[in-house]
CSV table of C-alpha atoms in Angstrom, one decimal:
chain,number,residue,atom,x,y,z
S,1,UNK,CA,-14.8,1.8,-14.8
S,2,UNK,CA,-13.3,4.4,-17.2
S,3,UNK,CA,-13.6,7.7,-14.6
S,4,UNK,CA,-11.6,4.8,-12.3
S,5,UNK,CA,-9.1,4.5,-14.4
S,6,UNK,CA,-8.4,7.8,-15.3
S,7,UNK,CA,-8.0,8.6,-11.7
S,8,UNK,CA,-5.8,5.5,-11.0
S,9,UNK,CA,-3.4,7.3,-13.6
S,10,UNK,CA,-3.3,10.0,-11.6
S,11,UNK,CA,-1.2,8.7,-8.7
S,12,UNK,CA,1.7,8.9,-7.9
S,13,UNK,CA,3.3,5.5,-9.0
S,14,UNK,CA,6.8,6.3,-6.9
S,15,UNK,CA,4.9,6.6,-4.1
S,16,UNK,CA,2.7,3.4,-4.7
S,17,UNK,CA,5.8,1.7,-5.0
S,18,UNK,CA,7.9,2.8,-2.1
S,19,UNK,CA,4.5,1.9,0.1
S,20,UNK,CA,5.1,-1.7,-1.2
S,21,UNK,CA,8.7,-1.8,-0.5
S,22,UNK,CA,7.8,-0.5,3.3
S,23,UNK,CA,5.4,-3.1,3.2
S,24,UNK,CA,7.9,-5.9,1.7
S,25,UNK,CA,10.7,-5.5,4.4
S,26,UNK,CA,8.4,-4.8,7.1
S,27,UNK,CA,6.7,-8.1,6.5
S,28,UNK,CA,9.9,-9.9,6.4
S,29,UNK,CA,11.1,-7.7,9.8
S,30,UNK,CA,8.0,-8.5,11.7
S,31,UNK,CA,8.1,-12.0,10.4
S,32,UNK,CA,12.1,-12.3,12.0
S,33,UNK,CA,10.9,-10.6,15.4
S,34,UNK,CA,8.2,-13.5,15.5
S,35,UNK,CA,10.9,-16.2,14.8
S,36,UNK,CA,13.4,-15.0,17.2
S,37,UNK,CA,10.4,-15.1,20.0
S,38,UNK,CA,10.0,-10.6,20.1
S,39,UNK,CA,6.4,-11.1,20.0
S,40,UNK,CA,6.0,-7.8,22.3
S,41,UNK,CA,8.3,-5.7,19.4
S,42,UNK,CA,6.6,-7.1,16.4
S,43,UNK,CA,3.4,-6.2,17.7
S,44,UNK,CA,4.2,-2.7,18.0
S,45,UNK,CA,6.0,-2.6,15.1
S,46,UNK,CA,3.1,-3.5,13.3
S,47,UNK,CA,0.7,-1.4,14.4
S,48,UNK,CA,3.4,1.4,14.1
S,49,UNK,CA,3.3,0.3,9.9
S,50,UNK,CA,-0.7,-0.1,10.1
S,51,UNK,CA,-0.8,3.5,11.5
S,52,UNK,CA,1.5,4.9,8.9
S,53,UNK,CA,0.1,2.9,5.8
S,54,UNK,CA,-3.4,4.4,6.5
S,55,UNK,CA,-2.6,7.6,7.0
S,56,UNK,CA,-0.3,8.2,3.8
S,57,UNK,CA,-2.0,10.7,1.1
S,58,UNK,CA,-1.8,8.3,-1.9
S,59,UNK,CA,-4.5,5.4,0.7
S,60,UNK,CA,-7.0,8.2,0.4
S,61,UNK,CA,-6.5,9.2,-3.6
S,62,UNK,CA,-6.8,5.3,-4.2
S,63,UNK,CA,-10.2,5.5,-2.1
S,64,UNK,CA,-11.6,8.7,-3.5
S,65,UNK,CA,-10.6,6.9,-7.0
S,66,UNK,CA,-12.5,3.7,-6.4
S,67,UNK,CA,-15.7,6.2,-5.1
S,68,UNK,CA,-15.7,7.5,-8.8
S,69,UNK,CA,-16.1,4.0,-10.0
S,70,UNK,CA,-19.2,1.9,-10.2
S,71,UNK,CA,-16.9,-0.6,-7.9
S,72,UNK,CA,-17.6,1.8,-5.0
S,73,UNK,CA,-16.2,0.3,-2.2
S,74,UNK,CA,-14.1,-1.4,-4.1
S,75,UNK,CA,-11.1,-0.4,-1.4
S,76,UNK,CA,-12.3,-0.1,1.9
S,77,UNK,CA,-9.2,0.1,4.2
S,78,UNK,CA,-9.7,0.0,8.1
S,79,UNK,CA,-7.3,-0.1,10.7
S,80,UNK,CA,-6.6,-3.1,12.0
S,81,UNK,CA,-7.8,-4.1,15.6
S,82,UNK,CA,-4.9,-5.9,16.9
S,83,UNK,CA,-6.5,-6.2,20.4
S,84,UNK,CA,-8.3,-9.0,19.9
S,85,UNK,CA,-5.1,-10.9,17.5
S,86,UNK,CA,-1.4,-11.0,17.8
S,87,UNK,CA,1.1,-10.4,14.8
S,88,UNK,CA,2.9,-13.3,15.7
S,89,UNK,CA,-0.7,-15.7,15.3
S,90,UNK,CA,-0.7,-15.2,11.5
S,91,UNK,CA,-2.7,-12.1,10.5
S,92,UNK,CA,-2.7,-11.4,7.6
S,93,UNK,CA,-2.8,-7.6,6.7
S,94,UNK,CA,-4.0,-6.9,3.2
S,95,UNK,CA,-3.7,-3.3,1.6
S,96,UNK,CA,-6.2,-4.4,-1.1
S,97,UNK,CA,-3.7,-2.1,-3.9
S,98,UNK,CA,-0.7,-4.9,-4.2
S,99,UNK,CA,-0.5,-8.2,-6.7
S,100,UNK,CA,-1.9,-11.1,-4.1
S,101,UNK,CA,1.9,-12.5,-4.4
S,102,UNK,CA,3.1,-8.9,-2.7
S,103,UNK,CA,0.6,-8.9,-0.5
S,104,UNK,CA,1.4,-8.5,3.9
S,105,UNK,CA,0.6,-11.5,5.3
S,106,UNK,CA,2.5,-12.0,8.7
């Protein structure tokens, strides 16, 4: 738990915390799309954010991180298969690195 830590104090906080503010007023975007019946631009929208979320170098340093722990797979972030479920149907979309209240859940 120590070496996890360590490595969590590592990051790059500004970073961390402009991913959550994407995350924040992307959430209350796709929510608005949903509302005002854009069901087809919410959906890309977020599988646009998904895409960019998992692909941002401070996902993988929080992975390789929780790998150094005795957690392991404490954070295991996939993409999400929004083939089979619609934004608009209440997925909920959790990053697994925010406080539960800041959490994406559309």
């Amino acid at each position: 738990l120590q070496d996890l830590q360590v490595c969590m104090s590592k990051l790059d906080m500004s970073a961390l915390q402009k991913m959550q503010t994407e995350a924040i007023n992307t959430e209350k975007d796709v929510k608005e799309m949903c509302a005002n019946g854009q069901r087809d631009k919410a959906q890309k929208v977020a599988i646009s954010f998904a895409k960019r979320m998992l692909s941002m170098p401070i996902i993988s340093q929080i992975q390789e991180c929780t790998k150094l722990s005795s957690l392991g797979n404490l954070m295991k972030i996939e993409e999400t298969d929004f083939t089979k479920t619609h934004v608009c149907d209440g997925k909920e979309v959790d990053l697994g690195i925010m406080p539960k209240q800041q959490r994406i859940n559309w």
